[in-house]
Amino acid sequence: VALIFWRGDRIDSLSNEFKSADRIVQGVFALNLAAFDCLLHPEKADFDDLRARDEFLTEAFKLYGDRRPIPSPHVVRMRAAHQETTRFLAELAAQRRHPGSLQSEQPAPISISEEQIEAFWIHSHIMVNEALALTDTTRLDIWSITKSTDLALIGIVVILVALMSSIAFALSRRLGNGIAALERGARIVSGGNLEHTVAVTSNDELGQLAGEF
């Protein structure tokens, strides 16, 4: 019973952890898609949308951390890459501002170097791969717990069945021996040996019946 309750609690915990990991995956893909669009069309970049997606991912990391005090290596690497991506997007947003012409209606042009693009692709690749690895690891943990507890429950059932079978065999053998002794005594008495007695070996109904001889 304790194993069943532990199994249920553990699977519930891992299921919640998987939901948090899936939320991180959603945040990673949403942020990266918006950032890719920013790289392709920097003049049309919506930094308010990027900020909202970045905050969504940050909140997803926090929620996952609340449900799993010991940080996952995948999350550690993801957060490091996320920090670099956030810094890169903040640099792009800063270029959009107009320090010398705040009244200008046209947004300032955004300049992106090849080194920045390459670094962004690397960090984006890390985030996506680690996010997918995180969900795979959590899913594998759920499968492992389910399989191991199922095997343990099967083993417990087998042991209980074997124990009950042994007890039933012992009781049936004892009962059979008592009936056989009574049968032999009845034959001897019916043959004319009225002095014959049957040894009483138990205090149950068979023992009481044997005492009548």
N, CA, C and O of each residue as an XYZ file, in Angstrom:
852
protein
N       0.832     -1.197      0.000
C       0.000      0.000      0.000
C       0.871      1.253      0.000
O       0.606      2.208     -0.730
N       1.924      1.235      0.838
C       2.832      2.383      0.892
C       3.500      2.604     -0.458
O       3.685      3.743     -0.884
N       3.862      1.512     -1.132
C       4.491      1.623     -2.447
C       3.527      2.241     -3.456
O       3.930      3.058     -4.284
N       2.257      1.852     -3.389
C       1.259      2.390     -4.314
C       1.084      3.886     -4.097
O       1.019      4.656     -5.056
N       1.007      4.301     -2.816
C       0.855      5.717     -2.524
C       2.099      6.497     -2.953
O       1.991      7.588     -3.512
N       3.285      5.928     -2.686
C       4.526      6.597     -3.095
C       4.582      6.732     -4.609
O       4.988      7.768     -5.136
N       4.171      5.669     -5.307
C       4.164      5.696     -6.771
C       3.245      6.800     -7.288
O       3.613      7.549     -8.192
N       2.054      6.897     -6.712
C       1.120      7.931     -7.143
C       1.651      9.328     -6.895
O       1.554     10.197     -7.762
N       2.222      9.553     -5.694
C       2.766     10.874     -5.375
C       3.927     11.221     -6.292
O       4.036     12.354     -6.761
N       4.795     10.250     -6.549
C       5.968     10.498     -7.388
C       5.565     10.795     -8.830
O       6.126     11.690     -9.463
N       4.602     10.051     -9.343
C       4.157     10.282    -10.717
C       3.456     11.636    -10.823
O       3.624     12.343    -11.817
N       2.674     12.001     -9.808
C       2.025     13.321     -9.815
C       3.069     14.427     -9.822
O       2.939     15.419    -10.539
N       4.110     14.240     -9.008
C       5.174     15.239     -8.953
C       5.886     15.368    -10.294
O       6.155     16.473    -10.765
N       6.188     14.220    -10.903
C       6.873     14.247    -12.202
C       5.956     14.787    -13.299
O       6.424     15.433    -14.236
N       4.666     14.528    -13.187
C       3.729     15.058    -14.178
C       3.681     16.582    -14.113
O       3.658     17.254    -15.144
N       3.668     17.124    -12.890
C       3.710     18.579    -12.736
C       5.034     19.145    -13.238
O       5.086     20.222    -13.833
N       6.100     18.393    -12.983
C       7.410     18.809    -13.473
C       7.441     18.802    -14.999
O       8.037     19.681    -15.622
N       6.795     17.803    -15.592
C       6.746     17.723    -17.055
C       5.953     18.894    -17.629
O       6.329     19.458    -18.656
N       4.856     19.258    -16.967
C       4.071     20.409    -17.428
C       4.908     21.688    -17.379
O       4.835     22.521    -18.283
N       5.704     21.835    -16.314
C       6.577     23.005    -16.210
C       7.640     22.983    -17.303
O       7.960     24.017    -17.891
N       8.186     21.794    -17.571
C       9.191     21.672    -18.632
C       8.574     21.991    -19.992
O       9.202     22.638    -20.830
N       7.349     21.534    -20.202
C       6.664     21.822    -21.465
C       6.403     23.320    -21.614
O       6.455     23.860    -22.719
N       6.122     23.980    -20.499
C       5.936     25.439    -20.530
C       7.242     26.137    -20.927
O       7.227     27.131    -21.652
N       8.358     25.610    -20.448
C       9.655     26.163    -20.834
C       9.871     25.989    -22.328
O      10.334     26.909    -23.003
N       9.533     24.802    -22.851
C       9.680     24.554    -24.293
C       8.863     25.564    -25.090
O       9.341     26.118    -26.080
N       7.624     25.799    -24.652
C       6.787     26.776    -25.341
C       7.423     28.164    -25.315
O       7.435     28.875    -26.319
N       7.954     28.536    -24.145
C       8.590     29.844    -24.024
C       9.831     29.967    -24.888
O      10.067     31.009    -25.500
N      10.634     28.893    -24.939
C      11.857     28.912    -25.744
C      11.528     29.088    -27.222
O      12.120     29.926    -27.901
N      10.585     28.299    -27.711
C      10.236     28.395    -29.130
C       9.576     29.737    -29.455
O       9.842     30.314    -30.509
N       8.723     30.235    -28.566
C       8.064     31.516    -28.818
C       9.086     32.647    -28.872
O       9.031     33.503    -29.755
N      10.025     32.644    -27.915
C      11.035     33.708    -27.890
C      11.951     33.619    -29.097
O      12.277     34.637    -29.707
N      12.368     32.414    -29.442
C      13.293     32.262    -30.565
C      12.636     32.606    -31.900
O      13.279     33.191    -32.771
N      11.375     32.253    -32.068
C      10.689     32.602    -33.313
C      10.586     34.112    -33.470
O      10.800     34.648    -34.557
N      10.253     34.801    -32.367
C      10.174     36.257    -32.424
C      11.549     36.878    -32.664
O      11.677     37.863    -33.391
N      12.570     36.294    -32.048
C      13.924     36.814    -32.237
C      14.399     36.572    -33.673
O      15.066     37.430    -34.251
N      14.066     35.422    -34.251
C      14.425     35.168    -35.654
C      13.780     36.208    -36.569
O      14.406     36.715    -37.500
N      12.523     36.508    -36.281
C      11.828     37.515    -37.077
C      12.495     38.875    -36.925
O      12.558     39.660    -37.871
N      12.987     39.138    -35.729
C      13.702     40.393    -35.488
C      14.987     40.453    -36.303
O      15.347     41.510    -36.822
N      15.677     39.327    -36.414
C      16.913     39.292    -37.203
C      16.625     39.461    -38.694
O      17.377     40.119    -39.413
N      15.531     38.859    -39.143
C      15.194     38.938    -40.564
C      14.661     40.316    -40.949
O      14.940     40.825    -42.034
N      13.880     40.913    -40.028
C      13.276     42.222    -40.315
C      13.496     43.146    -39.124
O      12.546     43.479    -38.415
N      14.732     43.561    -38.899
C      15.014     44.396    -37.724
C      14.256     45.708    -37.714
O      13.956     46.248    -36.648
N      13.940     46.230    -38.905
C      13.222     47.510    -38.954
C      11.781     47.373    -38.475
O      11.149     48.373    -38.133
N      11.244     46.132    -38.444
C       9.868     45.901    -38.009
C       9.802     45.208    -36.651
O       8.739     44.742    -36.241
N      10.914     45.140    -35.967
C      10.969     44.400    -34.703
C      10.021     44.996    -33.667
O       9.977     46.210    -33.466
N       9.262     44.113    -33.016
C       8.343     44.518    -31.940
C       8.973     44.127    -30.611
O       8.832     42.996    -30.147
N       9.672     45.086    -30.007
C      10.411     44.774    -28.793
C       9.491     44.616    -27.577
O       9.871     43.983    -26.591
N       8.314     45.173    -27.640
C       7.344     44.931    -26.556
C       6.924     43.462    -26.556
O       6.798     42.840    -25.501
N       6.708     42.915    -27.759
C       6.355     41.501    -27.864
C       7.522     40.623    -27.423
O       7.327     39.619    -26.738
N       8.727     41.003    -27.817
C       9.911     40.238    -27.391
C      10.060     40.263    -25.875
O      10.400     39.251    -25.262
N       9.805     41.414    -25.276
C       9.913     41.530    -23.824
C       8.879     40.656    -23.132
O       9.173     40.013    -22.124
N       7.659     40.636    -23.682
C       6.608     39.805    -23.086
C       6.968     38.320    -23.178
O       6.755     37.566    -22.229
N       7.508     37.911    -24.315
C       7.899     36.505    -24.466
C       9.074     36.163    -23.559
O       9.153     35.062    -23.016
N       9.980     37.115    -23.403
C      11.121     36.897    -22.516
C      10.644     36.758    -21.067
O      11.163     35.923    -20.326
N       9.680     37.553    -20.663
C       9.142     37.464    -19.308
C       8.394     36.149    -19.106
O       8.448     35.560    -18.027
N       7.693     35.686    -20.152
C       7.000     34.394    -20.071
C       7.998     33.269    -19.814
O       7.752     32.397    -18.980
N       9.118     33.285    -20.524
C      10.125     32.237    -20.350
C      10.776     32.336    -18.980
O      11.031     31.319    -18.335
N      11.047     33.565    -18.532
C      11.632     33.750    -17.197
C      10.702     33.196    -16.119
O      11.158     32.552    -15.173
N       9.398     33.447    -16.261
C       8.424     32.930    -15.305
C       8.352     31.405    -15.374
O       8.171     30.745    -14.351
N       8.494     30.844    -16.581
C       8.483     29.380    -16.730
C       9.681     28.760    -16.012
O       9.553     27.716    -15.373
N      10.843     29.404    -16.117
C      12.036     28.925    -15.397
C      11.786     28.961    -13.894
O      12.142     28.022    -13.182
N      11.176     30.039    -13.406
C      10.912     30.177    -11.974
C       9.935     29.102    -11.496
O      10.133     28.500    -10.441
N       8.871     28.864    -12.287
C       7.888     27.847    -11.912
C       8.526     26.468    -11.853
O       8.242     25.688    -10.944
N       9.382     26.166    -12.812
C      10.067     24.869    -12.819
C      10.985     24.755    -11.605
O      11.058     23.705    -10.966
N      11.686     25.850    -11.294
C      12.579     25.837    -10.134
C      11.836     25.653     -8.823
O      12.357     25.035     -7.895
N      10.605     26.193     -8.737
C       9.809     26.020     -7.523
C       9.397     24.564     -7.338
O       9.271     24.093     -6.208
N       9.187     23.851     -8.441
C       8.748     22.456     -8.360
C       9.920     21.481     -8.276
O       9.744     20.317     -7.918
N      11.103     21.961     -8.605
C      12.275     21.096     -8.526
C      13.416     21.889     -7.910
O      14.135     22.596     -8.617
N      13.589     21.776     -6.573
C      14.630     22.563     -5.890
C      16.030     22.312     -6.438
O      16.836     23.237     -6.540
N      16.320     21.057     -6.790
C      17.641     20.742     -7.343
C      17.607     21.044     -8.838
O      16.884     20.379     -9.579
N      18.372     22.030     -9.297
C      18.274     22.432    -10.711
C      18.754     21.339    -11.661
O      19.737     20.646    -11.399
N      18.038     21.209    -12.758
C      18.434     20.261    -13.795
C      19.583     20.852    -14.603
O      19.587     22.054    -14.869
N      20.567     20.029    -15.004
C      21.664     20.550    -15.845
C      21.145     21.176    -17.135
O      21.723     22.137    -17.642
N      20.059     20.630    -17.661
C      19.483     21.198    -18.889
C      18.993     22.626    -18.637
O      19.191     23.517    -19.462
N      18.353     22.827    -17.489
C      17.840     24.160    -17.169
C      18.984     25.126    -16.913
O      18.902     26.293    -17.295
N      20.047     24.663    -16.274
C      21.201     25.527    -16.011
C      21.800     26.032    -17.322
O      22.086     27.220    -17.463
N      21.986     25.126    -18.276
C      22.554     25.536    -19.576
C      21.567     26.416    -20.346
O      21.971     27.356    -21.031
N      20.281     26.111    -20.233
C      19.275     26.922    -20.914
C      19.242     28.345    -20.370
O      19.162     29.309    -21.132
N      19.304     28.468    -19.063
C      19.229     29.801    -18.457
C      20.450     30.634    -18.820
O      20.350     31.844    -19.022
N      21.606     29.975    -18.902
C      22.810     30.710    -19.312
C      22.654     31.232    -20.737
O      22.976     32.387    -21.018
N      22.160     30.379    -21.638
C      21.931     30.804    -23.020
C      20.835     31.862    -23.092
O      20.901     32.783    -23.905
N      19.826     31.720    -22.232
C      18.731     32.697    -22.208
C      19.229     34.072    -21.780
O      18.802     35.088    -22.328
N      20.119     34.107    -20.816
C      20.678     35.383    -20.369
C      21.439     36.079    -21.498
O      21.349     37.295    -21.662
N      22.187     35.295    -22.270
C      22.913     35.879    -23.399
C      21.944     36.377    -24.467
O      22.156     37.434    -25.062
N      20.883     35.613    -24.706
C      19.883     36.035    -25.690
C      19.181     37.310    -25.234
O      18.951     38.218    -26.033
N      18.842     37.374    -23.944
C      18.198     38.575    -23.404
C      19.104     39.788    -23.530
O      18.652     40.880    -23.874
N      20.390     39.588    -23.247
C      21.351     40.700    -23.369
C      21.444     41.173    -24.817
O      21.517     42.372    -25.084
N      21.440     40.214    -25.752
C      21.521     40.558    -27.167
C      20.287     41.353    -27.604
O      20.405     42.361    -28.302
N      19.113     40.894    -27.190
C      17.881     41.597    -27.550
C      17.815     42.975    -26.902
O      17.282     43.917    -27.488
N      18.360     43.090    -25.689
C      18.389     44.399    -25.030
C      19.293     45.366    -25.793
O      18.997     46.559    -25.873
N      20.386     44.863    -26.352
C      21.264     45.713    -27.153
C      20.550     46.198    -28.415
O      20.704     47.350    -28.822
N      19.770     45.308    -29.026
C      19.021     45.714    -30.210
C      17.955     46.751    -29.856
O      17.730     47.710    -30.593
N      17.305     46.534    -28.709
C      16.274     47.480    -28.282
C      16.882     48.845    -27.986
O      16.267     49.880    -28.243
N      18.101     48.834    -27.440
C      18.764     50.104    -27.133
C      19.062     50.890    -28.407
O      19.021     52.120    -28.404
N      19.362     50.182    -29.496
C      19.625     50.867    -30.769
C      18.363     51.525    -31.318
O      18.443     52.486    -32.083
N      17.200     51.012    -30.929
C      15.946     51.565    -31.412
C      15.660     52.938    -30.799
O      14.931     53.750    -31.368
N      16.247     53.176    -29.633
C      16.030     54.455    -28.975
C      16.755     55.565    -29.734
O      17.650     55.287    -30.532
N      16.385     56.785    -29.497
C      16.953     57.940    -30.210
C      17.540     58.928    -29.218
O      16.879     59.904    -28.863
N      18.759     58.701    -28.764
C      19.328     59.610    -27.774
C      19.375     61.062    -28.251
O      19.210     61.987    -27.457
N      19.602     61.256    -29.555
C      19.748     62.631    -30.036
C      18.508     63.169    -30.699
O      18.448     64.365    -30.987
N      17.515     62.342    -30.955
C      16.323     62.817    -31.655
C      15.088     62.098    -31.126
O      14.464     61.306    -31.834
N      14.748     62.379    -29.890
C      13.645     61.690    -29.239
C      12.305     62.009    -29.884
O      11.347     61.249    -29.738
N      12.231     63.135    -30.600
C      10.966     63.530    -31.204
C      10.782     62.938    -32.595
O       9.765     63.183    -33.244
N      11.766     62.154    -33.061
C      11.677     61.609    -34.409
C      10.571     60.564    -34.474
O      10.433     59.746    -33.565
N       9.792     60.589    -35.533
C       8.732     59.612    -35.705
C       9.251     58.307    -36.288
O       8.601     57.270    -36.155
N      10.389     58.343    -36.919
C      10.954     57.145    -37.525
C      11.857     56.429    -36.523
O      12.658     57.081    -35.854
N      11.749     55.114    -36.404
C      12.638     54.387    -35.488
C      14.069     54.391    -36.016
O      14.306     54.411    -37.223
N      15.001     54.370    -35.090
C      16.414     54.344    -35.480
C      16.739     53.013    -36.125
O      16.197     51.983    -35.724
N      17.615     53.016    -37.117
C      18.003     51.751    -37.745
C      18.767     50.869    -36.767
O      19.456     51.358    -35.872
N      18.632     49.585    -36.953
C      19.292     48.617    -36.078
C      20.432     47.973    -36.850
O      20.253     47.487    -37.966
N      21.592     47.979    -36.240
C      22.772     47.374    -36.864
C      23.110     46.079    -36.136
O      23.280     46.063    -34.916
N      23.204     45.006    -36.894
C      23.517     43.695    -36.317
C      24.755     43.151    -37.005
O      24.787     43.013    -38.228
N      25.771     42.844    -36.218
C      27.018     42.316    -36.788
C      26.917     40.816    -37.009
O      26.049     40.148    -36.449
N      27.811     40.302    -37.827
C      27.825     38.859    -38.075
C      28.171     38.087    -36.810
O      27.675     36.983    -36.588
N      29.037     38.686    -35.976
C      29.397     38.024    -34.724
C      28.179     37.905    -33.807
O      27.993     36.886    -33.142
N      27.354     38.949    -33.776
C      26.146     38.894    -32.954
C      25.172     37.842    -33.466
O      24.563     37.111    -32.685
N      25.033     37.774    -34.780
C      24.129     36.778    -35.368
C      24.619     35.369    -35.066
O      23.834     34.495    -34.701
N      25.909     35.156    -35.219
C      26.474     33.825    -34.944
C      26.298     33.438    -33.481
O      25.945     32.300    -33.173
N      26.549     34.404    -32.566
C      26.386     34.117    -31.140
C      24.929     33.818    -30.811
O      24.626     32.931    -30.014
N      24.027     34.582    -31.445
C      22.606     34.341    -31.199
C      22.202     32.953    -31.671
O      21.469     32.259    -30.966
N      22.655     32.534    -32.834
C      22.307     31.214    -33.346
C      22.821     30.107    -32.419
O      22.143     29.105    -32.190
N      24.017     30.309    -31.898
C      24.582     29.313    -30.982
C      23.729     29.199    -29.720
O      23.378     28.098    -29.295
N      23.400     30.351    -29.125
C      22.602     30.330    -27.895
C      21.190     29.824    -28.158
O      20.610     29.122    -27.329
N      20.646     30.180    -29.301
C      19.313     29.687    -29.658
C      19.329     28.171    -29.829
O      18.415     27.475    -29.389
N      20.375     27.676    -30.470
C      20.511     26.224    -30.664
C      20.613     25.517    -29.316
O      20.012     24.460    -29.121
N      21.366     26.092    -28.393
C      21.514     25.497    -27.059
C      20.171     25.466    -26.348
O      19.805     24.449    -25.758
N      19.437     26.563    -26.398
C      18.157     26.637    -25.706
C      17.163     25.610    -26.236
O      16.489     24.932    -25.460
N      17.073     25.497    -27.555
C      16.116     24.559    -28.150
C      16.489     23.120    -27.802
O      15.639     22.337    -27.378
N      17.763     22.777    -27.983
C      18.203     21.400    -27.707
C      18.019     21.030    -26.237
O      17.558     19.933    -25.921
N      18.381     21.947    -25.340
C      18.266     21.653    -23.916
C      16.799     21.587    -23.482
O      16.449     20.803    -22.599
N      15.941     22.407    -24.100
C      14.516     22.361    -23.770
C      13.919     21.013    -24.155
O      13.169     20.417    -23.382
N      14.251     20.533    -25.346
C      13.744     19.231    -25.788
C      14.324     18.101    -24.943
O      13.630     17.137    -24.619
N      15.609     18.228    -24.586
C      16.240     17.208    -23.740
C      15.594     17.180    -22.356
O      15.466     16.118    -21.746
N      15.190     18.349    -21.866
C      14.552     18.421    -20.546
C      13.234     17.652    -20.534
O      12.974     16.878    -19.613
N      12.409     17.860    -21.548
C      11.128     17.140    -21.602
C      11.355     15.643    -21.796
O      10.634     14.825    -21.224
N      12.355     15.281    -22.604
C      12.643     13.856    -22.803
C      13.105     13.205    -21.502
O      12.716     12.079    -21.190
N      13.937     13.922    -20.746
C      14.431     13.388    -19.478
C      13.296     13.205    -18.480
O      13.222     12.187    -17.792
N      12.414     14.194    -18.405
C      11.280     14.096    -17.482
C      10.346     12.967    -17.879
O       9.861     12.223    -17.026
N      10.094     12.839    -19.181
C       9.234     11.752    -19.667
C       9.870     10.393    -19.346
O       9.173      9.452    -18.970
N      11.192     10.298    -19.496
C      11.896      9.049    -19.184
C      11.822      8.744    -17.693
O      11.702      7.583    -17.303
N      11.894      9.781    -16.854
C      11.772      9.573    -15.403
C      10.408      9.006    -15.052
O      10.300      8.099    -14.227
N       9.368      9.538    -15.678
C       8.015      9.034    -15.422
C       7.910      7.569    -15.845
O       7.364      6.741    -15.116
N       8.436      7.259    -17.028
C       8.390      5.875    -17.518
C       9.178      4.956    -16.599
O       8.742      3.839    -16.319
N      10.343      5.415    -16.121
C      11.183      4.580    -15.262
C      10.495      4.298    -13.934
O      10.506      3.164    -13.455
N       9.889      5.336    -13.331
C       9.179      5.141    -12.064
C       8.013      4.182    -12.252
O       7.796      3.287    -11.436
N       7.262      4.377    -13.337
C       6.115      3.510    -13.603
C       6.554      2.061    -13.781
O       5.939      1.149    -13.229
N       7.612      1.854    -14.550
C       8.069      0.486    -14.812
C       8.613     -0.169    -13.548
O       8.290     -1.319    -13.252
N       9.442      0.565    -12.802
C      10.059     -0.026    -11.612
C       9.017     -0.360    -10.554
O       9.086     -1.416     -9.924
N       8.046      0.542    -10.355
C       7.012      0.260     -9.357
C       6.082     -0.855     -9.827
O       5.609     -1.652     -9.017
N       5.822     -0.914    -11.121
C       4.999     -2.015    -11.640
C       5.677     -3.356    -11.391
O       5.038     -4.323    -10.976
N       6.986     -3.400    -11.652
C       7.733     -4.637    -11.406
C       7.738     -4.990     -9.922
O       7.622     -6.157     -9.547
N       7.875     -3.950     -9.077
C       7.869     -4.202     -7.629
C       6.502     -4.731     -7.185
O       6.423     -5.654     -6.375
N       5.436     -4.144     -7.716
C       4.091     -4.615     -7.357
C       3.855     -6.044     -7.836
O       3.240     -6.850     -7.138
N       4.349     -6.346     -9.031
C       4.219     -7.719     -9.538
C       4.975     -8.686     -8.627
O       4.484     -9.771     -8.313
N       6.175     -8.280     -8.208
C       6.953     -9.121     -7.309
C       6.252     -9.344     -5.976
O       6.262    -10.451     -5.439
N       5.637     -8.280     -5.441
C       4.910     -8.410     -4.176
C       3.721     -9.351     -4.333
O       3.454    -10.182     -3.466
N       3.007     -9.209     -5.458
C       1.860    -10.089     -5.705
C       2.303    -11.540     -5.807
O       1.660    -12.431     -5.252
N       3.409    -11.780     -6.519
C       3.918    -13.146     -6.665
C       4.293    -13.737     -5.305
O       4.001    -14.898     -5.021
N       4.950    -12.916     -4.461
C       5.345    -13.389     -3.133
C       4.111    -13.701     -2.289
O       4.067    -14.718     -1.596
N       3.102    -12.811     -2.351
C       1.881    -13.042     -1.579
C       1.151    -14.296     -2.046
O       0.647    -15.074     -1.236
N       1.101    -14.483     -3.369
C       0.444    -15.685     -3.898
C       1.181    -16.933     -3.452
O       0.559    -17.918     -3.055
N       2.529    -16.895     -3.517
C       3.317    -18.048     -3.085
C       3.127    -18.324     -1.594
O       3.028    -19.477     -1.173
N       3.078    -17.232     -0.789
C       2.886    -17.402      0.650
C       1.511    -17.984      0.960
O       1.385    -18.903      1.769
N       0.480    -17.443      0.310
C      -0.869    -17.950      0.542
C      -1.009    -19.393      0.065
O      -1.710    -20.190      0.688
N      -0.343    -19.729     -1.039
C      -0.387    -21.106     -1.533
C       0.282    -22.052     -0.543
O      -0.205    -23.157     -0.303
N       1.397    -21.616      0.027
C       2.095    -22.455      1.013
C       1.240    -22.673      2.248
O       1.161    -23.781      2.779
N       0.592    -21.584      2.704
C      -0.274    -21.716      3.884
C      -1.452    -22.645      3.585
O      -1.808    -23.497      4.398
N      -2.049    -22.464      2.403
C      -3.177    -23.313      2.024
C      -2.751    -24.775      1.906
O      -3.487    -25.675      2.308
N      -1.564    -25.005      1.353
C      -1.065    -26.382      1.224
C      -0.829    -27.012      2.588
O      -1.158    -28.176      2.817
N      -0.247    -26.217      3.498
C       0.017    -26.747      4.834
C      -1.282    -27.066      5.561
O      -1.392    -28.096      6.225
N      -2.261    -26.184      5.436
C      -3.546    -26.432      6.104
C      -4.258    -27.639      5.502
O      -4.810    -28.471      6.222
N      -4.238    -27.723      4.164
C      -4.912    -28.861      3.530
C      -4.219    -30.165      3.883
O      -4.885    -31.185      4.061
N      -2.898    -30.154      3.986
C      -2.177    -31.385      4.344
C      -2.485    -31.811      5.778
O      -2.658    -32.992      6.079
N      -2.545    -30.787      6.660
C      -2.864    -31.106      8.052
C      -4.280    -31.653      8.164
O      -4.534    -32.617      8.886
N      -5.201    -31.020      7.435
C      -6.584    -31.485      7.451
C      -6.706    -32.883      6.850
O      -7.439    -33.732      7.358
N      -5.971    -33.107      5.755
C      -6.008    -34.423      5.115
C      -5.458    -35.504      6.009
O      -6.005    -36.605      6.062
N      -4.370    -35.206      6.722
C      -3.785    -36.198      7.640
C      -4.762    -36.536      8.764
O      -4.878    -37.691      9.173
N      -5.475    -35.498      9.264
C      -6.441    -35.753     10.345
C      -7.592    -36.626      9.872
O      -8.025    -37.535     10.581
N      -8.086    -36.344      8.666
C      -9.188    -37.142      8.126
C      -8.734    -38.581      7.876
O      -9.477    -39.528      8.135
N      -7.496    -38.736      7.366
C      -6.981    -40.086      7.112
C      -6.851    -40.872      8.408
O      -7.145    -42.067      8.447
N      -6.401    -40.189      9.489
C      -6.270    -40.870     10.787
C      -7.639    -41.297     11.309
O      -7.790    -42.393     11.850
N      -8.625    -40.436     11.146
C      -9.974    -40.792     11.581
C     -10.518    -41.958     10.757
O     -11.195    -42.839     11.287
N     -10.225    -41.957      9.484
C     -10.694    -43.040      8.629
C     -10.080    -44.373      9.043
O     -10.765    -45.394      9.103
N      -8.777    -44.347      9.329
C      -8.118    -45.586      9.780
C      -8.693    -46.043     11.112
O      -8.919    -47.235     11.318
N      -8.932    -45.098     12.017
C      -9.494    -45.462     13.331
C     -10.880    -46.045     13.190
O     -11.235    -47.002     13.879
N     -11.681    -45.456     12.279
C     -13.038    -45.966     12.084
C     -13.012    -47.394     11.547
O     -13.834    -48.224     11.935
N     -12.061    -47.676     10.651
C     -11.969    -49.030     10.103
C     -11.565    -50.030     11.193
O     -12.094    -51.140     11.262
N     -10.627    -49.617     12.034
C     -10.164    -50.524     13.098
C     -11.296    -50.810     14.080
O     -11.510    -51.952     14.488
N     -12.017    -49.750     14.451
C     -13.133    -49.933     15.396
C     -14.220    -50.797     14.769
O     -14.773    -51.687     15.416
N     -14.522    -50.520     13.487
C     -15.550    -51.322     12.828
C     -15.117    -52.778     12.681
O     -15.960    -53.658     12.512
N     -13.809    -53.040     12.744
C     -13.315    -54.417     12.679
C     -13.434    -55.141     14.001
O     -13.139    -56.334     14.076
N     -13.855    -54.454     15.040
C     -14.067    -55.116     16.324
C     -13.118    -54.687     17.405
O     -13.289    -55.091     18.556
N     -12.115    -53.880     17.089
C     -11.168    -53.419     18.100
C     -11.728    -52.176     18.770
O     -11.460    -51.049     18.354
N     -12.514    -52.404     19.819
C     -13.154    -51.273     20.484
C     -12.220    -50.518     21.415
O     -12.593    -49.469     21.941
N     -11.033    -51.021     21.626
C     -10.076    -50.350     22.511
C      -9.196    -49.356     21.759
O      -8.401    -48.633     22.359
N      -9.348    -49.332     20.449
C      -8.480    -48.461     19.653
C      -8.846    -46.994     19.886
O     -10.022    -46.637     19.967
N      -7.840    -46.173     19.988
C      -8.036    -44.719     20.126
C      -7.268    -44.005     19.033
O      -6.268    -44.509     18.521
N      -7.747    -42.837     18.687
C      -7.076    -41.985     17.689
C      -6.386    -40.854     18.417
O      -7.014    -40.137     19.196
N      -5.104    -40.690     18.171
C      -4.340    -39.648     18.859
C      -4.880    -38.266     18.490
O      -5.036    -37.937     17.314
N      -5.154    -37.489     19.492
C      -5.630    -36.119     19.275
C      -4.427    -35.207     19.078
O      -3.600    -35.064     19.978
N      -4.326    -34.593     17.912
C      -3.168    -33.733     17.606
C      -3.543    -32.272     17.435
O      -2.678    -31.443     17.148
N      -4.812    -31.943     17.605
C      -5.233    -30.550     17.454
C      -6.446    -30.295     18.318
O      -7.064    -31.226     18.833
N      -6.782    -29.030     18.475
C      -7.926    -28.643     19.296
C      -9.119    -28.197     18.453
O     -10.081    -27.630     18.971
N      -9.042    -28.460     17.152
C     -10.149    -28.047     16.282
C     -11.226    -29.134     16.266
O     -11.205    -30.053     17.084
N     -12.163    -29.018     15.329
C     -13.269    -29.958     15.251
C     -12.781    -31.386     15.013
O     -13.338    -32.332     15.571
N     -11.730    -31.550     14.174
C     -11.185    -32.892     13.943
C     -10.599    -33.485     15.225
O     -10.755    -34.675     15.497
N      -9.929    -32.648     16.002
C      -9.370    -33.114     17.270
C     -10.455    -33.534     18.228
O     -10.323    -34.537     18.930
N     -11.548    -32.755     18.260
C     -12.660    -33.116     19.121
C     -13.315    -34.422     18.683
O     -13.685    -35.258     19.508
N     -13.451    -34.581     17.350
C     -14.034    -35.821     16.840
C     -13.148    -37.015     17.127
O     -13.643    -38.096     17.448
N     -11.814    -36.827     17.013
C     -10.895    -37.912     17.323
C     -10.954    -38.304     18.797
O     -10.749    -39.465     19.151
N     -11.241    -37.312     19.657
C     -11.339    -37.603     21.090
C     -12.526    -38.450     21.475
O     -12.583    -38.997     22.576
N     -13.495    -38.559     20.547
C     -14.655    -39.390     20.830
C     -14.375    -40.866     20.691
O     -15.171    -41.691     21.140
N     -13.241    -41.223     20.067
C     -12.894    -42.642     19.911
C     -12.365    -43.203     21.221
O     -12.019    -44.382     21.293
